[in-house]
XYZ file of C-alpha atoms in Angstrom:
573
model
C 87.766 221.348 65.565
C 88.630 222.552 61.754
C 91.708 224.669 61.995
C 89.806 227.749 60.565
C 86.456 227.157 62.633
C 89.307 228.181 65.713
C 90.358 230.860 63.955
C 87.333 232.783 64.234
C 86.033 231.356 67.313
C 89.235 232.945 68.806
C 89.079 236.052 67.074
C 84.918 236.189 68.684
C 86.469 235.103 71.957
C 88.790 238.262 72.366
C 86.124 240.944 71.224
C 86.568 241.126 67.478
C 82.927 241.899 65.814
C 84.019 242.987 62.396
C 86.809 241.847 59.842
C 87.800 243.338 56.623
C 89.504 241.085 53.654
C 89.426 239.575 49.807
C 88.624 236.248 48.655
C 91.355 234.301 47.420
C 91.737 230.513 46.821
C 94.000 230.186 50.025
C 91.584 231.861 52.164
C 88.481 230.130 51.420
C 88.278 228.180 54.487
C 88.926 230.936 56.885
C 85.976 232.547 54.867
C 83.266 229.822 54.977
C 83.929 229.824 58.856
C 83.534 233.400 59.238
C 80.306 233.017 57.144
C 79.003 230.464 59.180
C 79.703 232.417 62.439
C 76.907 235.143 63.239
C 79.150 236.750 65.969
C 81.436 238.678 63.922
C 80.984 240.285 60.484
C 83.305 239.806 57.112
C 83.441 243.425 55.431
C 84.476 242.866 51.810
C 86.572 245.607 50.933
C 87.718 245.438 46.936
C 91.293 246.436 47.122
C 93.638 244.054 49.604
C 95.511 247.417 50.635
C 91.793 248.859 51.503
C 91.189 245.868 53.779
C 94.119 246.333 55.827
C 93.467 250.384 55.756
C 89.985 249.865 56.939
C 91.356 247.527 59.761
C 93.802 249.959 60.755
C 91.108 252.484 60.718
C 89.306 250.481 63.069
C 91.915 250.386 65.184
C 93.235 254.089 65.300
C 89.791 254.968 66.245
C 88.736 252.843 69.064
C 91.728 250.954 70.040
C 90.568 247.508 69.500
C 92.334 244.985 68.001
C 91.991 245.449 63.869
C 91.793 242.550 61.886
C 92.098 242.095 58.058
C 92.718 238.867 56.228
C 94.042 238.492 52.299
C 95.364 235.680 49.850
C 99.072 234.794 49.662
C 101.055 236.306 47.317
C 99.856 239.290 45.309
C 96.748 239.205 48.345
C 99.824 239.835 50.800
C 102.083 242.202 48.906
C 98.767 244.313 48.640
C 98.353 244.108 52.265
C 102.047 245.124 52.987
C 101.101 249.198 52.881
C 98.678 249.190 55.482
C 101.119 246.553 57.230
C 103.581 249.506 57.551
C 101.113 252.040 58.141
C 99.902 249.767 61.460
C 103.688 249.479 62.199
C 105.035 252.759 62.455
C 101.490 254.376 64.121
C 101.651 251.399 67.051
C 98.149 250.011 65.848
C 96.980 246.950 67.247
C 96.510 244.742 64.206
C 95.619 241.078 62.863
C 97.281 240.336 59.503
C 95.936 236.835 58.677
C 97.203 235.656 55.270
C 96.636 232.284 53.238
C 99.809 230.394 51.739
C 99.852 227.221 49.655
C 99.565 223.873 51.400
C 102.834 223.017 52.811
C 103.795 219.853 50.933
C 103.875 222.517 48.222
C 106.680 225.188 49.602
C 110.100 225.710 48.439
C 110.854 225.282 52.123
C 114.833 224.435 52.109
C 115.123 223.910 48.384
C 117.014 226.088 46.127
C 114.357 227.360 43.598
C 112.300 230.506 43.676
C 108.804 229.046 43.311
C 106.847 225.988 44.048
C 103.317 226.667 44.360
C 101.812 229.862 42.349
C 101.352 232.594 44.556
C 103.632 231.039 47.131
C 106.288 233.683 48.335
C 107.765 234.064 51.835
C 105.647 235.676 53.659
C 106.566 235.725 57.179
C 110.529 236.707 56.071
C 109.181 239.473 54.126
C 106.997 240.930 56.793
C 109.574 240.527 59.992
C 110.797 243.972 59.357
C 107.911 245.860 59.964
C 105.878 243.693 62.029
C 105.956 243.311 66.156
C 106.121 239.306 64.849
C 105.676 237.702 61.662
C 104.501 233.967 62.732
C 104.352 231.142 60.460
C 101.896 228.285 61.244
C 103.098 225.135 60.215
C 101.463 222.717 62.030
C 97.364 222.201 63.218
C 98.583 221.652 66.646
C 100.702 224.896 66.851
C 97.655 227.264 65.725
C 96.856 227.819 69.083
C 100.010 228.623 71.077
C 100.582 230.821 67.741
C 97.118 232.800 67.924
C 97.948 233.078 71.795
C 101.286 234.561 71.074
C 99.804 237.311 68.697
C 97.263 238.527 70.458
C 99.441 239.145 73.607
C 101.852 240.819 70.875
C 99.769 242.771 69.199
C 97.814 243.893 72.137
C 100.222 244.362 75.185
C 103.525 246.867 75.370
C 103.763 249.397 72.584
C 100.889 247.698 70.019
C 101.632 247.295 66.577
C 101.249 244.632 63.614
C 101.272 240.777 63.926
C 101.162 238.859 60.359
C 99.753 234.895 60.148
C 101.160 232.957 57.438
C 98.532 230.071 57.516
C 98.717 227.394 54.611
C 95.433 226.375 53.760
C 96.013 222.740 54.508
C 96.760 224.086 58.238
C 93.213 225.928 57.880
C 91.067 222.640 56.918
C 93.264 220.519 58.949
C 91.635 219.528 62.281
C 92.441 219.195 66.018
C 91.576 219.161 69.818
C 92.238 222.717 71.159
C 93.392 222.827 74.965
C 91.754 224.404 77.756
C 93.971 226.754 78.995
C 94.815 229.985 80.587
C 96.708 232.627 77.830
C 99.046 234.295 79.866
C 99.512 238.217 79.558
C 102.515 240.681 79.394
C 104.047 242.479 82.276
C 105.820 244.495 80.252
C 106.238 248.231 81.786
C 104.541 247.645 85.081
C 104.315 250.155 88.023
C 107.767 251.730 89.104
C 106.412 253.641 92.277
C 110.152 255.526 92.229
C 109.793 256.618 88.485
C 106.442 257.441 89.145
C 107.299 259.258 92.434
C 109.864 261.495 90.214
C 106.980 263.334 88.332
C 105.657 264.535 91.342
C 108.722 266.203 92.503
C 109.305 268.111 89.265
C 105.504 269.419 88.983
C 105.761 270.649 92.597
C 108.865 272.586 91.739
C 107.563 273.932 87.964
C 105.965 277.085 87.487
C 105.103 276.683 84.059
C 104.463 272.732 83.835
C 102.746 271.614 80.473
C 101.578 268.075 79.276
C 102.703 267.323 75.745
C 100.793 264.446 74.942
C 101.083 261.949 72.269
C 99.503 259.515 69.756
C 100.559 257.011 72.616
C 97.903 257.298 74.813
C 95.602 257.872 71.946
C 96.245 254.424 70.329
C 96.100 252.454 74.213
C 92.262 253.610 73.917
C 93.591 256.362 76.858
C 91.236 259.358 76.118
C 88.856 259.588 78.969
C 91.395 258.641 81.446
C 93.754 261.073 79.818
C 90.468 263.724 79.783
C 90.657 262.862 84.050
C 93.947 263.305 84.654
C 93.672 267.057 82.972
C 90.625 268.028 85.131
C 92.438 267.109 88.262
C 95.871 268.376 87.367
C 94.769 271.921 85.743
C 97.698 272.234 83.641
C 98.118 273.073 80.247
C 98.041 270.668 77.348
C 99.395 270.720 73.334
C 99.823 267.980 71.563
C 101.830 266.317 68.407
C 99.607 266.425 65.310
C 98.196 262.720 65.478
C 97.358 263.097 69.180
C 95.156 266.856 68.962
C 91.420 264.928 69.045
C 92.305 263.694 72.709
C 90.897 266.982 74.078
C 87.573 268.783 72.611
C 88.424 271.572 70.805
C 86.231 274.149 73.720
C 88.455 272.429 76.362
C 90.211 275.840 78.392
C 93.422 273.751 78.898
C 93.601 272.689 75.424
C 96.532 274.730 73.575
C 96.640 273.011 70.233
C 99.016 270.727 68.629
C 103.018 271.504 68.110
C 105.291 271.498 65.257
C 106.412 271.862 62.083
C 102.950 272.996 60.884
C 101.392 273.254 64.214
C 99.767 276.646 66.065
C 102.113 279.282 66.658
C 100.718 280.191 70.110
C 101.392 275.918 70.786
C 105.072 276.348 69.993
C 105.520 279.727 71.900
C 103.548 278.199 74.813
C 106.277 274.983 74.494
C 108.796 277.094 74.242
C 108.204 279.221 77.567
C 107.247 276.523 79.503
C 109.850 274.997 82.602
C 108.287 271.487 82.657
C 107.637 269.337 79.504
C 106.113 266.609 80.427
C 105.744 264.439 77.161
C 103.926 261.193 77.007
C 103.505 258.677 74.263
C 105.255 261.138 71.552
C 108.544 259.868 69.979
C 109.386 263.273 69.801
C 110.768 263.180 65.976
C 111.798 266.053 63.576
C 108.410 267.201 62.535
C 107.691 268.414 66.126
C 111.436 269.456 67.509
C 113.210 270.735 64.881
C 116.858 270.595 63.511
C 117.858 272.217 66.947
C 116.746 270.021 69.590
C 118.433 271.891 71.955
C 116.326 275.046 71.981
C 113.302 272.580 72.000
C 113.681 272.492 75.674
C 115.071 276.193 75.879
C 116.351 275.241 79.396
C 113.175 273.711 80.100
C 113.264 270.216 82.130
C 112.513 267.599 80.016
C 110.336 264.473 81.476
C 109.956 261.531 78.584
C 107.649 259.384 79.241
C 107.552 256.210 76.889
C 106.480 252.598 77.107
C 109.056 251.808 74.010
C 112.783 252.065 75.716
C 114.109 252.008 72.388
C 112.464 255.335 71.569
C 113.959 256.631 74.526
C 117.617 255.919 73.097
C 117.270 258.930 71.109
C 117.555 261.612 73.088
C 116.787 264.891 72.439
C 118.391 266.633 75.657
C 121.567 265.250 77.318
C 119.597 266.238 80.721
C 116.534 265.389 79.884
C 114.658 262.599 82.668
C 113.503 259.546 80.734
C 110.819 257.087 82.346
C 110.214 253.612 80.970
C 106.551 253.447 81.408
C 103.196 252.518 80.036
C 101.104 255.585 79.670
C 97.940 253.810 81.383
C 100.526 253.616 84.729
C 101.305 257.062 84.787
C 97.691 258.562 84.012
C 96.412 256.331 86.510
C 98.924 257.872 89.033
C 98.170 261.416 88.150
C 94.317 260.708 87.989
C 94.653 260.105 91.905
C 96.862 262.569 92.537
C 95.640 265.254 95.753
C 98.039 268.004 94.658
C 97.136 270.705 92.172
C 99.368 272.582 90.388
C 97.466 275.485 88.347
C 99.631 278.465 87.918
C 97.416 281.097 87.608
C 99.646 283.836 85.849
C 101.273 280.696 83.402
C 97.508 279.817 82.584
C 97.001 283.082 81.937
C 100.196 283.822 79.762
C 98.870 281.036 77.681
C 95.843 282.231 76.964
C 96.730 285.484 75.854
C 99.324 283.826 73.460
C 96.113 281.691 72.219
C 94.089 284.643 72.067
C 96.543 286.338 69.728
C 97.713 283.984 67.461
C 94.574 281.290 67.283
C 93.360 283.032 63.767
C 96.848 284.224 62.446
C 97.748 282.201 59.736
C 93.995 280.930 58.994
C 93.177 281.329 55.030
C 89.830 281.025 53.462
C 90.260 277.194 52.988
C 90.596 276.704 56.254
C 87.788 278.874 56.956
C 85.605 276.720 54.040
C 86.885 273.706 55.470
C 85.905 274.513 59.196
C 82.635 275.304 57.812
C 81.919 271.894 56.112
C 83.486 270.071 58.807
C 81.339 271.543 61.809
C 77.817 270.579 60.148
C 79.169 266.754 61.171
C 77.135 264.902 64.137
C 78.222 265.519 67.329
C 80.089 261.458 67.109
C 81.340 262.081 63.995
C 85.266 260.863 63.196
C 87.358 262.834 60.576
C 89.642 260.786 58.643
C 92.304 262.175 56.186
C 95.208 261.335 53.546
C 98.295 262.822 53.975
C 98.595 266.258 51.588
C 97.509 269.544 52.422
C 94.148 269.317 53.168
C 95.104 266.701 56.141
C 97.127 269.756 58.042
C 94.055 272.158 56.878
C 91.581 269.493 58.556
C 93.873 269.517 61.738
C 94.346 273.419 61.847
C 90.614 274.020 60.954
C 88.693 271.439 63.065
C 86.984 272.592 66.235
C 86.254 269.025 68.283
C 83.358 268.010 70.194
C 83.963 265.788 72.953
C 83.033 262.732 71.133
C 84.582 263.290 67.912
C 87.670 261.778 66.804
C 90.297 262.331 63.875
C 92.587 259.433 62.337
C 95.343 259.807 59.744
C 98.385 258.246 58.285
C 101.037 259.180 60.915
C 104.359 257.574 60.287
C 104.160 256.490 57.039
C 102.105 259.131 55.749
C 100.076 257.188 52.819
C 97.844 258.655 50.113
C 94.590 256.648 49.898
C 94.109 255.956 53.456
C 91.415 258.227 54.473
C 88.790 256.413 52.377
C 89.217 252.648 53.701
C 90.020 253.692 56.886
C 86.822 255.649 57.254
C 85.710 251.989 56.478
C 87.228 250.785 59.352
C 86.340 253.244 61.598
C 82.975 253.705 60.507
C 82.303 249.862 62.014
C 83.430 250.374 65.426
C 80.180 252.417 66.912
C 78.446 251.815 63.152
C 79.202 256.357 63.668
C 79.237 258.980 60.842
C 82.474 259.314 59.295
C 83.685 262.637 57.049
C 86.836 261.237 54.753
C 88.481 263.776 53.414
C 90.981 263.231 50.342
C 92.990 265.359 48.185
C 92.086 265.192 44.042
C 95.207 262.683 43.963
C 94.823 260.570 47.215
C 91.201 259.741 46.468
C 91.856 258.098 43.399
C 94.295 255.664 45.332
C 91.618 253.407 46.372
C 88.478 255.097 44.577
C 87.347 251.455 44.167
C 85.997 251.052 47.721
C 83.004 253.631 46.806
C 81.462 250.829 45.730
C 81.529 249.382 49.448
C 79.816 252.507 50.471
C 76.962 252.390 47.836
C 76.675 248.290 48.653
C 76.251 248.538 52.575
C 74.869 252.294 52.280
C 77.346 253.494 54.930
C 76.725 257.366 56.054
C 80.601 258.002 55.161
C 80.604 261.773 53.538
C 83.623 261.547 51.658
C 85.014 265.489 50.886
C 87.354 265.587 47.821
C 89.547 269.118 48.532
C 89.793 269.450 44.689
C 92.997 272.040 44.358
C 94.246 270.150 41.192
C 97.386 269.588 42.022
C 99.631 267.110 44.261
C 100.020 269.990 46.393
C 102.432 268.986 48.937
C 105.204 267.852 46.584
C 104.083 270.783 43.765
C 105.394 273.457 47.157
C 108.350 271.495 47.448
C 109.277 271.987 43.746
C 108.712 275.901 43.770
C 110.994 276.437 46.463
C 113.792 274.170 45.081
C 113.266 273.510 41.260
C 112.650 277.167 39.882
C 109.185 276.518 39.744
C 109.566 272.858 37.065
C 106.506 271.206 38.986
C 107.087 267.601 37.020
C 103.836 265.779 37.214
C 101.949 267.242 39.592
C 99.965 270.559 37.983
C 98.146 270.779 34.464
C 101.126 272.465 32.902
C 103.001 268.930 33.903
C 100.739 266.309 32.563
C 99.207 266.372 36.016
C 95.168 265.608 35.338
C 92.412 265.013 37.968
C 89.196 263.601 36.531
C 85.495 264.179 36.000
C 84.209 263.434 39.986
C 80.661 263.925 38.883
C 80.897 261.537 36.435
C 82.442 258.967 39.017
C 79.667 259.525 41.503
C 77.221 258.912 38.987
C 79.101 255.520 38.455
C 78.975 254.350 41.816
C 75.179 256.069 42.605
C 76.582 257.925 45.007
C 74.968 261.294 45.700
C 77.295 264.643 44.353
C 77.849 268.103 44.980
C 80.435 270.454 44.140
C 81.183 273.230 45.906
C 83.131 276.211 44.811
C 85.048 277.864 47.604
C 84.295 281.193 46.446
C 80.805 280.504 46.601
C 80.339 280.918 50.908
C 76.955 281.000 50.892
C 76.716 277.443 48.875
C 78.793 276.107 51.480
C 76.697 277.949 54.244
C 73.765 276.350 53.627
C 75.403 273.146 52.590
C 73.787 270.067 54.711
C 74.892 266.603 55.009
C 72.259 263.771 54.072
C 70.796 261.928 57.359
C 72.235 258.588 56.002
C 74.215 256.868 52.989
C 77.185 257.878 51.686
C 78.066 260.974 49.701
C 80.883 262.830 47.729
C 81.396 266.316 48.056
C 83.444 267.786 45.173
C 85.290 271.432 46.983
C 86.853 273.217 44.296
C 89.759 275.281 45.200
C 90.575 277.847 43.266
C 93.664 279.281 44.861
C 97.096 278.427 45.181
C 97.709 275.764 48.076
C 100.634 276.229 51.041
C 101.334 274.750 53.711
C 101.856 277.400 56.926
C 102.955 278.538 59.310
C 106.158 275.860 58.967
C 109.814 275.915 61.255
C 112.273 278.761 59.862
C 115.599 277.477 59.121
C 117.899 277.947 62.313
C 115.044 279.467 64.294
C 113.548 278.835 67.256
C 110.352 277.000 66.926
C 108.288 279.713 67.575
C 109.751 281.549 65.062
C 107.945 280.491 62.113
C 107.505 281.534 58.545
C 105.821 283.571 57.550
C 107.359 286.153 60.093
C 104.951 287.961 62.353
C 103.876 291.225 61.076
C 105.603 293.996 63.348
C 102.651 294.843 65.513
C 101.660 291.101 66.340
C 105.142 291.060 66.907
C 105.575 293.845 69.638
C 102.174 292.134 71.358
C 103.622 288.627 71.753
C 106.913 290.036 72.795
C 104.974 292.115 75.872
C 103.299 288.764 76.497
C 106.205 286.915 76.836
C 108.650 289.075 78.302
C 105.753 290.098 81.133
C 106.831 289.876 84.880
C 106.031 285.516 85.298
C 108.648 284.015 86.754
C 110.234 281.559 84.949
């Protein structure tokens, strides 16, 4: 069998239906097999860093394994971003790249280039990769294909890159029926297991924090299971908030540096934490990690051990686990542990400060967003409007949100709307910042081609506005290259959706009733121009030295006095 016939027929074998790359010369093999194979379909993005965005798209949304392909050298170093981006989110992720034929790499001699466009791929991408695996011989393809699929898929997911010369893909062999053999890796530990019990049977204001982990392991319904039988309250790091619907009673919104006030208040007066599949980082602790925890117990629960080196409490109880082990455990569980005057604590909190620091973007934003089908998935580039989108949206059960987590890249939301778009062929909303949408503008063109029903939102506040509030508060107001008065431009969007034939509207957001009876198009793609004419911040945010609930801005005195009677009521702690 040709080399890149297996390629594919492996890639068919293990689920993959869709594939997103760019032509290049090193490639074309791989591509005339996946043209001549009706079981999975090549996407043709027009931007290599879009192809692996739309593949990590795919994956963030449904779990499956992603899969993008590009030339070697300038194909790969466009791939690299979205590399990253797969890396540091835990996405599972095919990277398959094309180098020159091998007679005609540098391999041990001493000069920088033999073939054009040959660079070292697999050396470059080992630090940000689960594996970076170099095929160098026909008969190795296999055991190598094996290797990153149980890699990519098993433990904590992440990237796997193929550096495949393109004499390896037109070379041919006899592949060998065989068994793959899968990771143990974090099996059942009935003791560690055993442990959670004892502390929720002791707590008397347990709460779940729950993480992107079980998000990206494809976890949500089991996750949905385990909160019906356990009854206890849930919030959630930023990435992770989509794993409940929005009307859910136990669902307490997302923590952090720009999360819900009544979420951090409800952390910080809980006795249990149980946290699972969240690395826990600065964003969602704080500077003080000790008054994270306020006394609280702490139970981590993470399938990465190295995560689990950082600690954030000297006391805090760490368990070495996959996610799907423990929600399986707790799904079964006979013991119920609702707390009715906890439950009740938190709701009040909720209750008091759900609408606090809601502005009329938000408002404008929730109002756009909710006209989406009931299936919809939100997508988002980092900036403002991606914390608006989180703070604002009010989930259905089946609707799902994906971002740029770790890395936190401009231009993502548009590819990987892409991306996700292709796993249930469901209607995506992308929404972009005036800056972020011009990073990979050119894959409007994909949308006009294949007619995709991706509604693609540009939050138009003409500005970079994350980096523009950094420079207020620490450059005396000098906002270098990123407002008008700084040779910071945005251009004509009309004028672009007219290039592309893509149907336009602009919306003013002091127009409401505009946006009121704004109404999505039953199919094909559009772009929806939202003029903002106010200054953009990002709130509420941590308070130097505080606790986390004490954010800025400060709580007016009378919301003050009400959350301090909440709080300091008669439940035990």
């Amino acid at each position: 069998m040709k080399g890149s016939d297996y390629i594919v027929e492996f890639l068919v074998s293990h689920g993959v239906t869709d594939i997103f790359g760019y032509p290049g010369a090193t490639v074309c093999h791989l591509m005339d097999s996946l043209e001549k194979n009706s079981e999975i379909d090549n996407h043709l993005n027009y931007h290599e860093q879009a192809c692996a965005f739309a593949a990590c798209g795919y994956a963030q949304s449904s779990g499956k394994l992603g899969v993008a392909y590009a030339n070697g050298g300038p194909g790969f170093t466009n791939l690299v971003t979205g590399i990253v981006d797969a890396f540091y989110d835990s996405l599972p992720t095919f990277f398959i790249c094309g180098q020159v034929d091998t007679t005609d790499m540098v391999g041990e001699k001493r000069i920088r280039q033999r073939g054009i466009q040959e660079i070292p791929i697999s050396k470059i991408a080992s630090s940000f990769t689960k594996k970076s695996i170099y095929v160098d011989r026909i008969e190795n393809l296999q055991s190598c294909l094996d290797e990153a699929y149980i890699l990519a898929t098993t433990g904590r997911p992440g990237p796997v890159v193929l550096e495949i010369p393109a004499n390896i893909q037109r070379a041919t062999f006899d592949p060998q029926s065989r068994t793959m053999e899968t990771s143990t890796l974090c099996g059942e530990k009935k003791d560690e297991i055993a442990i959670i019990d004892n502390y929720l049977s002791k707590a008397k204001k347990p709460l779940i924090l729950a993480g992107n982990g079980i998000k990206v392991s494809g976890l949500k319904k089991l996750f949905n299971e385990v909160v019906h039988n356990l009854g206890i309250p849930v919030v959630f790091s930023m990435p992770a908030f989509d794993l409940l619907e929005y009307e859910n009673p136990l669902n307490y919104g997302f923590i952090g540096n720009n999360g819900f006030r009544y979420s951090n208040y409800i952390l910080y007066e809980s006795d249990l934490i149980i946290s699972i599949g969240t690395r826990l980082d600065g964003k969602q602790v704080g500077k003080k990690t000790a008054e994270f925890i306020h006394g609280a117990s702490l139970l981590r629960i993470d399938i990465d051990a190295n995560e689990l080196s950082e600690k954030i409490s000297d006391n805090e109880i760490q368990v070495n686990l996959d996610a799907r082990v423990v929600l399986n455990y707790l799904k079964d569980s006979k013991e119920k542990y609702i707390k009715t005057s906890w439950i009740e604590m938190c709701d009040k909190l909720k209750k008091c400060l759900i609408d606090y620091d809601l502005k009329k973007y938000h408002l404008i934003l929730r109002e756009l967003l909710n006209k989406a089908s009931n299936e919809a998935i939100f997508t988002a580039d980092v900036g403002h409007h991606e914390v608006y989108m989180t703070q604002a949206l009010q989930l259905k059960e089946k609707q799902t949100a994906i971002m740029s987590l770790g890395l936190a890249s401009m231009g993502y939301s548009l590819p990987a709307a892409i991306g996700a778009h292709y796993v249930n062929r469901s209607q995506v909303i992308s929404l972009s910042g005036d800056g972020g949408i011009q990073m990979n503008i050119q894959e409007l063109q994909m949308l006009t081609r294949d007619n995709l029903p991706i509604k693609v939102i540009v939050f138009n506040n003409n500005t970079l506005g994350m980096v523009r509030e950094f420079q207020e508060r620490n450059f005396n107001g000098i906002c270098c290259q990123t407002t008008e008065e700084y040779g910071y431009t945005v251009p004509d969007f009309e004028a672009i959706a007219k290039a592309y034939k893509i149907k336009y509207t602009r919306l003013f957001d002091n127009d409401i009733a505009s946006i009121q009876k704004f109404k999505y198009q039953n199919s094909g793609p559009e772009l929806i121009e939202l003029v903002i004419s106010e200054p953009t911040y990002l709130y509420p945010r941590f308070a130097r030295g505080k606790r986390i609930c004490d954010m800025e801005p400060a709580l007016d005195n009378e919301t003050k006095r009400i959350v301090e009677n909440i709080t300091y009521a008669n439940v035990a702690r």
